[in-house]
Tab-separated table of C-alpha atoms and ligand atoms in Angstrom:
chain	number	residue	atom	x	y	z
A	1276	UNK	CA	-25.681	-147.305	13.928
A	1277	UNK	CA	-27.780	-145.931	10.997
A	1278	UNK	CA	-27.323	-142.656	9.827
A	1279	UNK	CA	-29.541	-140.336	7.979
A	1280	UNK	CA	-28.663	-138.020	5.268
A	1281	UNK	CA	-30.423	-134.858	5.060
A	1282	UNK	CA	-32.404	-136.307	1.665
A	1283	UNK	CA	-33.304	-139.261	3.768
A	1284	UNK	CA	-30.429	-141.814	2.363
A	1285	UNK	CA	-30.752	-144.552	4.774
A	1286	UNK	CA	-26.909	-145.222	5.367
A	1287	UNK	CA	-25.177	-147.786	7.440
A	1288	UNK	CA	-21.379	-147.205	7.994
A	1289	UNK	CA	-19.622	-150.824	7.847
A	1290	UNK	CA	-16.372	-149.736	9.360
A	1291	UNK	CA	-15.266	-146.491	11.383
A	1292	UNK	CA	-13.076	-145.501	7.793
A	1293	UNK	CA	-15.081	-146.038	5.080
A	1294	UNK	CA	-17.776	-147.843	3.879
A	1295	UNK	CA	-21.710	-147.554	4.357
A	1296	UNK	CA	-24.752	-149.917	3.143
A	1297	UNK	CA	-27.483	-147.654	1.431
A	1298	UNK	CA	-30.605	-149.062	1.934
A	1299	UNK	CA	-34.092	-148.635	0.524
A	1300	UNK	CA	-32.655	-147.942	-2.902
A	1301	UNK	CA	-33.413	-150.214	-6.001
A	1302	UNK	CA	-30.655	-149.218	-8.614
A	1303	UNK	CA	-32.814	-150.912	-11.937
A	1304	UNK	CA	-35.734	-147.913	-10.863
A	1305	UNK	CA	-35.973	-144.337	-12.335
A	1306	UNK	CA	-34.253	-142.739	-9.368
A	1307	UNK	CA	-35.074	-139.359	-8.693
A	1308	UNK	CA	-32.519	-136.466	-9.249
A	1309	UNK	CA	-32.616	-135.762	-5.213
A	1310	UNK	CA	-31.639	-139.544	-4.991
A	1311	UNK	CA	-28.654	-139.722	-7.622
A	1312	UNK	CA	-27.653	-136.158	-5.585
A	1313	UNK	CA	-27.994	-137.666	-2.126
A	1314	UNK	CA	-26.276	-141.148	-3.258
A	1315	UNK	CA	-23.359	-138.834	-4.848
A	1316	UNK	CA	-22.845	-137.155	-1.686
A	1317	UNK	CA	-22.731	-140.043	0.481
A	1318	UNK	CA	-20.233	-141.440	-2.489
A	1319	UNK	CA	-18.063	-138.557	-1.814
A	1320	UNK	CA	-19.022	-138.934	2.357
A	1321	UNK	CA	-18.066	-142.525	2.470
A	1322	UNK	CA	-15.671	-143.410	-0.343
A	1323	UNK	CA	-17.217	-146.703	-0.841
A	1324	UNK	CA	-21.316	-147.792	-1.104
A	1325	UNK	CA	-22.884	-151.244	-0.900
A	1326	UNK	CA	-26.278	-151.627	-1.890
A	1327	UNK	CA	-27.735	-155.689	-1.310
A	1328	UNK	CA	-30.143	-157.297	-2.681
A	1329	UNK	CA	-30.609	-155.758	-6.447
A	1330	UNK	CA	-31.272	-157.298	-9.580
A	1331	UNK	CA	-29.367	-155.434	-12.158
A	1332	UNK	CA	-29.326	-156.281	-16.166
A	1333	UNK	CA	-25.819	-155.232	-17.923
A	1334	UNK	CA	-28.514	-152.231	-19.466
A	1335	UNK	CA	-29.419	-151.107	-15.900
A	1336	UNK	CA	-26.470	-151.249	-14.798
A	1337	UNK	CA	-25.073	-149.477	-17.349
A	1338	UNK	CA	-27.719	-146.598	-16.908
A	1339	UNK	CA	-26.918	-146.371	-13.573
A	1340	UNK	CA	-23.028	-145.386	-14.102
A	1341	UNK	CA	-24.141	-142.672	-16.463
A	1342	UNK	CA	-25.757	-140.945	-13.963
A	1343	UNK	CA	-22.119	-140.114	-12.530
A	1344	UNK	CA	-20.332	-140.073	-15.943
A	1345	UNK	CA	-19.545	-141.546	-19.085
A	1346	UNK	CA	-18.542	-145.153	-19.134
A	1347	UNK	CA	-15.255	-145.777	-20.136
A	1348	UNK	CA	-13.618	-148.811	-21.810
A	1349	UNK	CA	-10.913	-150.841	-20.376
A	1350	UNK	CA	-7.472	-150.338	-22.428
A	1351	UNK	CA	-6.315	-153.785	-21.753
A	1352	UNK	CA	-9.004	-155.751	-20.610
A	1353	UNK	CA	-11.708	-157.165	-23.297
A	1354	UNK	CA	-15.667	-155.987	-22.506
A	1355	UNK	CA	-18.102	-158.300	-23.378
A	1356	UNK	CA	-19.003	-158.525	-27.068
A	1357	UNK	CA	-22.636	-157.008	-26.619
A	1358	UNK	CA	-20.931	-154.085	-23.984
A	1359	UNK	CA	-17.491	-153.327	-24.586
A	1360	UNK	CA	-17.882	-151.048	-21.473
A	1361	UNK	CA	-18.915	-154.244	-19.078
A	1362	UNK	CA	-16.276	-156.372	-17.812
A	1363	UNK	CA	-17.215	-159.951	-16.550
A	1364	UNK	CA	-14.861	-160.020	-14.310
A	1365	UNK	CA	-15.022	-163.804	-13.801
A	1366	UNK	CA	-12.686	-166.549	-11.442
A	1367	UNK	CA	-12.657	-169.876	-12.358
A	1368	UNK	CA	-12.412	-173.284	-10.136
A	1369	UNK	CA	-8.718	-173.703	-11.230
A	1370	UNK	CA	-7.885	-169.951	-11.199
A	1371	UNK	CA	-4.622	-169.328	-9.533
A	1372	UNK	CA	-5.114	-165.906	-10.109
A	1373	UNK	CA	-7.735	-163.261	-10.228
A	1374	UNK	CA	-8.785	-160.100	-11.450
A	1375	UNK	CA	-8.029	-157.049	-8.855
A	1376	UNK	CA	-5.819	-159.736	-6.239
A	1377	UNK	CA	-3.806	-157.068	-4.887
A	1378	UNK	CA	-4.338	-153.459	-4.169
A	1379	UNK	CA	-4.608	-151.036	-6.427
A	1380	UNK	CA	-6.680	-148.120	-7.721
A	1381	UNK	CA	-8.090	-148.382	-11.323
A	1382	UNK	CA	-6.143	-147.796	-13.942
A	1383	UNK	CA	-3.654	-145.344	-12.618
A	1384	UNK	CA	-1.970	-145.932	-16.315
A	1385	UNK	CA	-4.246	-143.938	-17.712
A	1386	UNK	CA	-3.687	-139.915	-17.974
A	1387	UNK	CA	-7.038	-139.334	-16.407
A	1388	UNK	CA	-7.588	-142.531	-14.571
A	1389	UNK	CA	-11.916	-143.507	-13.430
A	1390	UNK	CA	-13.844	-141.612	-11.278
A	1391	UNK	CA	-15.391	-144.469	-9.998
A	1392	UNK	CA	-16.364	-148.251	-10.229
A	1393	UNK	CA	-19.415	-149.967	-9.541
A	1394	UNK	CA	-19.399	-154.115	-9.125
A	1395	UNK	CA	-21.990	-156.438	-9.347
A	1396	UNK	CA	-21.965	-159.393	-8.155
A	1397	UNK	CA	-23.441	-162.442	-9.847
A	1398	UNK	CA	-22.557	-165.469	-8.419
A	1399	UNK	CA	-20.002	-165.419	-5.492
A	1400	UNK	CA	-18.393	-168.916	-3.943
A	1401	UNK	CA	-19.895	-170.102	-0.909
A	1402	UNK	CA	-17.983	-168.645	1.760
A	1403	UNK	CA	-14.259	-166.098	0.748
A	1404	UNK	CA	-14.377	-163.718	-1.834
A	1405	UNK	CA	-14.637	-160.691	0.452
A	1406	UNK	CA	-13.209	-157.134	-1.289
A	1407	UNK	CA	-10.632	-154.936	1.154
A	1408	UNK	CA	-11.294	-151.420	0.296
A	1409	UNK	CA	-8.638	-148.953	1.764
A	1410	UNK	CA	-9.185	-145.347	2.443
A	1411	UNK	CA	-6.264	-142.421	1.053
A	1412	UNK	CA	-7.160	-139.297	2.325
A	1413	UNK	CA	-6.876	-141.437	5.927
A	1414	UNK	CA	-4.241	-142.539	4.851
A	1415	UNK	CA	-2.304	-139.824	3.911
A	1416	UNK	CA	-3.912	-137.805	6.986
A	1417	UNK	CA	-2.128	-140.378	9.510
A	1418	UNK	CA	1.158	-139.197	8.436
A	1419	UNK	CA	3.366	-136.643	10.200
A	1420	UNK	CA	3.991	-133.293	9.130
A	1421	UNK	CA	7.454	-133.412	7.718
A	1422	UNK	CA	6.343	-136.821	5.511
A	1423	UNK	CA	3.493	-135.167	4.344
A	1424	UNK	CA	6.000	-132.191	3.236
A	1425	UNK	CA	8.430	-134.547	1.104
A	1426	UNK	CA	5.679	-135.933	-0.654
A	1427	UNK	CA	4.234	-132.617	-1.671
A	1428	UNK	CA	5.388	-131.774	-5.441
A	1429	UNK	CA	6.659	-135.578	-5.585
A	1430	UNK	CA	5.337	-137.266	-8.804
A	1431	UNK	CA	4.664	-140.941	-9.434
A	1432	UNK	CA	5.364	-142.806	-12.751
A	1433	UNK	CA	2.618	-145.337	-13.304
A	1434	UNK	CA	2.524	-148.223	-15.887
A	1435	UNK	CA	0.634	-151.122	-16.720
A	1436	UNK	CA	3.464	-153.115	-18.357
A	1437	UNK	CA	3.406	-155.313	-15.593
A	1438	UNK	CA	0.342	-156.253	-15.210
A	1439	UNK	CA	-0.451	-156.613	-18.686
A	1440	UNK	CA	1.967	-156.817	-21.232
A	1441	UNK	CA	2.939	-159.699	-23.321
A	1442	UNK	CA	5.615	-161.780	-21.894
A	1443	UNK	CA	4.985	-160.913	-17.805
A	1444	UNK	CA	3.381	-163.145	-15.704
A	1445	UNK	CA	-0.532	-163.576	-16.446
A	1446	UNK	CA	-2.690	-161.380	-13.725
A	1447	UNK	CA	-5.503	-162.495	-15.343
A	1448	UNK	CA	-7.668	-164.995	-14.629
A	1449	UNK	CA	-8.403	-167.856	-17.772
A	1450	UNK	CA	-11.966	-166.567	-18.475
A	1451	UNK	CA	-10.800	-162.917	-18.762
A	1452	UNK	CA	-8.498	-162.337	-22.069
A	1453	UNK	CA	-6.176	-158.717	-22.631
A	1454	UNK	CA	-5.950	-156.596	-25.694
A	1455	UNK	CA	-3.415	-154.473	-27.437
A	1456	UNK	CA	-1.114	-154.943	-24.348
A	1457	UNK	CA	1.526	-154.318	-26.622
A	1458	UNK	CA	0.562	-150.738	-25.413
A	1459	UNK	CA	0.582	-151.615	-21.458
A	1460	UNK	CA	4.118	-150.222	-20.963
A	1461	UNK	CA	3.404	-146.539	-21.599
A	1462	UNK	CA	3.839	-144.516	-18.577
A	1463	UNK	CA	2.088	-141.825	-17.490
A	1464	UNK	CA	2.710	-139.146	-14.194
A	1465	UNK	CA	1.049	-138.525	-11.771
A	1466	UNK	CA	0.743	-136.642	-8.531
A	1467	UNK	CA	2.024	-138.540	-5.333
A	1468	UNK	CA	-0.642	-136.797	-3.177
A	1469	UNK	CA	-3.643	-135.821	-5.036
A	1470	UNK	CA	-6.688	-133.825	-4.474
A	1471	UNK	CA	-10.163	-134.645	-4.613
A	1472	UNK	CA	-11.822	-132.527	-6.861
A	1473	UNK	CA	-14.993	-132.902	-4.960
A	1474	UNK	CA	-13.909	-132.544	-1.180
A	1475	UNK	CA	-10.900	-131.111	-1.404
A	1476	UNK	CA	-9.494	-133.479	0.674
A	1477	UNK	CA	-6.049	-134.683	0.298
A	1478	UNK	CA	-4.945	-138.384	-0.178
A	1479	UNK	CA	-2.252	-140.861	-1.299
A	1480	UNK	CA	-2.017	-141.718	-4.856
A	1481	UNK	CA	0.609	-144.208	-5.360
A	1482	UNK	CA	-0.240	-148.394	-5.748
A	1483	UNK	CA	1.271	-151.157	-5.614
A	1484	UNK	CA	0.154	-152.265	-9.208
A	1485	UNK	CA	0.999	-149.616	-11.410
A	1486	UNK	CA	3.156	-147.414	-9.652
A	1487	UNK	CA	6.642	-148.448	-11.056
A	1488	UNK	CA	8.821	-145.274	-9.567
A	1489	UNK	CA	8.916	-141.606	-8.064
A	1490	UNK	CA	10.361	-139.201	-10.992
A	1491	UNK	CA	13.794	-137.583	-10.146
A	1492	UNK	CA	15.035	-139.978	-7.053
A	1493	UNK	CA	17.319	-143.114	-7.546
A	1494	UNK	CA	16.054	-146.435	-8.267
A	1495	UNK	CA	17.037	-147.479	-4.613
A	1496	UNK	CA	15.872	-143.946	-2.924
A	1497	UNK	CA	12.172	-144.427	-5.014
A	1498	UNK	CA	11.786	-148.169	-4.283
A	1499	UNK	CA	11.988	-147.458	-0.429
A	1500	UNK	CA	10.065	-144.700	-0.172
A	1501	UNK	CA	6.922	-146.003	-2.480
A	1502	UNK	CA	7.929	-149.387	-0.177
A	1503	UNK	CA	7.076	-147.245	2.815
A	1504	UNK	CA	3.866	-146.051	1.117
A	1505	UNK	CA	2.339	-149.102	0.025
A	1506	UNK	CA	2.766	-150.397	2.913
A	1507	UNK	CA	1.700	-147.604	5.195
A	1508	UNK	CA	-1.515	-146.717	2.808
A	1509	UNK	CA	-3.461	-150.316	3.167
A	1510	UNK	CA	-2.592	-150.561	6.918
A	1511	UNK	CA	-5.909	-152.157	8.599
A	1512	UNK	CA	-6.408	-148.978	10.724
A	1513	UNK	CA	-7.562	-147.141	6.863
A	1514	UNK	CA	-9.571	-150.234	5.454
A	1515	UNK	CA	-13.166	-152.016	5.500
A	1516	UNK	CA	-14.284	-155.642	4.239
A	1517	UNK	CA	-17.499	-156.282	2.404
A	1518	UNK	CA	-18.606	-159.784	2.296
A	1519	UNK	CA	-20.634	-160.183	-0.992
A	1520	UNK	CA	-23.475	-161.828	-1.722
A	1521	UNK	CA	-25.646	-162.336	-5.569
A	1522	UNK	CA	-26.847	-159.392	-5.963
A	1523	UNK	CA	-24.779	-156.975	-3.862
A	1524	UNK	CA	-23.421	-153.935	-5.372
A	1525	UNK	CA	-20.316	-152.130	-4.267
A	1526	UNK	CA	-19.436	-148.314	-5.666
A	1527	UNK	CA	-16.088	-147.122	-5.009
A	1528	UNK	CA	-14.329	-143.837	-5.462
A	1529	UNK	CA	-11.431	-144.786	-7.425
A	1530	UNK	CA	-9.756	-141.443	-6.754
A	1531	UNK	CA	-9.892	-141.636	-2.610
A	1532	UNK	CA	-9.735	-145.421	-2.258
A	1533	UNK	CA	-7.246	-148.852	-3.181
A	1534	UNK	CA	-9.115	-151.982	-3.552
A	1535	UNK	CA	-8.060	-155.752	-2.939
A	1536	UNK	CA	-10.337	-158.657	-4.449
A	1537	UNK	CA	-9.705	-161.822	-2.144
A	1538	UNK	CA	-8.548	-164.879	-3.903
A	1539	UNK	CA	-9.328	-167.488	-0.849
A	1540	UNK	CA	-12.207	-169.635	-2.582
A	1541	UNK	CA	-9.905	-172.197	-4.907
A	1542	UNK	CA	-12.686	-174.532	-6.369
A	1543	UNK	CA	-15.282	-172.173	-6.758
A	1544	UNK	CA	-16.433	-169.786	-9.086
A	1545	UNK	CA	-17.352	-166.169	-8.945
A	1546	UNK	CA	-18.541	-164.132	-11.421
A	1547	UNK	CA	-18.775	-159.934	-10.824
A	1548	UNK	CA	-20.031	-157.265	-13.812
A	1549	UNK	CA	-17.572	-154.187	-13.670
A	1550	UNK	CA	-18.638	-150.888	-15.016
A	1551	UNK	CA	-16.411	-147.862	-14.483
A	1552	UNK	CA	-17.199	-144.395	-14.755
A	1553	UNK	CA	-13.995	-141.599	-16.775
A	1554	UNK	CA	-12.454	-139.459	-14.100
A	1555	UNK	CA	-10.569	-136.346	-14.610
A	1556	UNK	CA	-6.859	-135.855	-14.059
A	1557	UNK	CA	-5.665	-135.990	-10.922
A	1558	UNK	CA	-4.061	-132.847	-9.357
B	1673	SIN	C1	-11.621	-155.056	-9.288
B	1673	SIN	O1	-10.488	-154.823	-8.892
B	1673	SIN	O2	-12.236	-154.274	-10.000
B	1673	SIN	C2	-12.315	-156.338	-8.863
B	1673	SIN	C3	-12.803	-156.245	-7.469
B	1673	SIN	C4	-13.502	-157.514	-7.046
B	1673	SIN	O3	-13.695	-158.414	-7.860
B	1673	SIN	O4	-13.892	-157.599	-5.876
């Protein structure tokens, strides 16, 4: 069912969680302050926005992200050479791999880790492909008091040695190439349960791709319990699926949501435009 914001966003939840359609909105227009306002608060609302049907230059796109931020650069991850901000993120025929196949939240490794991403997608296989998005403050909300009282003043160590420093196994798919990963194995700390600077709302902040280890428990007492919260944080109860098509164009708050990029489309290509916008540090 459609629902209406008060400044006439025309939203359409895709799953009980998280997750709405915006329609009526044409992201390469001037948009109007009360529309950037209305689509930030349904941003915030929702956790994740899908807007079909646009036609969006790497310019327009770009111009779009700054109205929520600065753009940032990826650390590891090579831009384009006219954007170093725009990321094609791009899967082959012969991939075995692909960019985002597992969830995660951007760049946890980084001390203040995105706000936000926003995906474009350019040319998407003929049937697969679909993103999982997976919502933390549900999440975290689903679990009983005394859990949610161990977790509180717990702090997670978060790398991104493994995914992209030299001598690990390539996440990356062929097209996409990394730089300086020499670098990729600082760590940096971060809250276990973080919260959102805009709602206030609590979530879970660990993932399963950069979260190596909970400071101050043993090796064996941190792998069960982030074990426990990987799992428990992308259980299908807290998620929603968005089937992509050219021209869709998903928004996600990186600090409220994990992400998953299917790889089930072997033999076909698909070819996304990633712009993310700086966050703050989480607390
Ligand atoms: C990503 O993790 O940013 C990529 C998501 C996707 O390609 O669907």
């Amino acid at each position: 069912m459609s629902a209406q914001s008060s400044l006439q966003l025309e939203l359409e939840p895709i799953s009980g969680v998280l997750g709405a359609t915006v329609q009526g909105v044409d992201l390469a227009s001037e948009l109007s302050t009360e529309t950037v306002a209305a689509i930030r608060q349904a941003f915030v609302e929702y956790h994740v926005l899908f807007f079909r049907d646009q036609s969006l230059t790497p310019e327009q796109q770009m111009k779009f992200g700054r109205l929520f931020g600065k753009l940032d650069v990826h650390p590891f991850v090579h831009g384009t050479d006219a954007h170093p901000e725009v990321l094609d993120v791009l899967t082959l025929p012969e991939d075995t791999v692909n960019f985002g196949g597992g969830w995660h939240c951007d760049v946890t490794f980084l001390e203040e880790p995105d706000l936000g991403s926003i995906l474009y997608a350019i040319e998407v296989p003929p049937a697969g492909g679909d993103t999982l998005f997976a919502n933390q403050h549900a999440a975290y909300e689903a679990l009983s008091d005394k859990m949610k009282s161990m977790l509180e003043g717990l702090i997670g160590v978060h790398s991104a040695g493994v995914q992209y420093n030299d001598g690990g196994p390539s996440t990356l798919s062929k097209a996409m190439k990394t730089k300086d990963a020499d670098l990729a194995s600082t760590e940096v700390l971060h809250p276990v349960v973080r919260t959102h600077p805009e709602s206030g709302r609590k979530g879970l902040y660990v993932n399963r791709a950069f979260t190596t280890r909970i400071k101050g428990l043993r090796r064996n007492e941190s792998n069960a319990l982030l074990q426990f919260l990987f799992d428990h944080a992308v259980e299908e109860r807290f998620t929603c699926r968005f089937r992509w098509q050219a021209g869709s164009v998903a928004m996600w708050d990186n600090r409220s949501v994990q992400h998953y990029a299917l790889h089930d489309y072997t033999g076909h290509r698909r070819h996304m435009r990633r712009i993310t916008v700086c966050g703050d540090k989480p607390v």
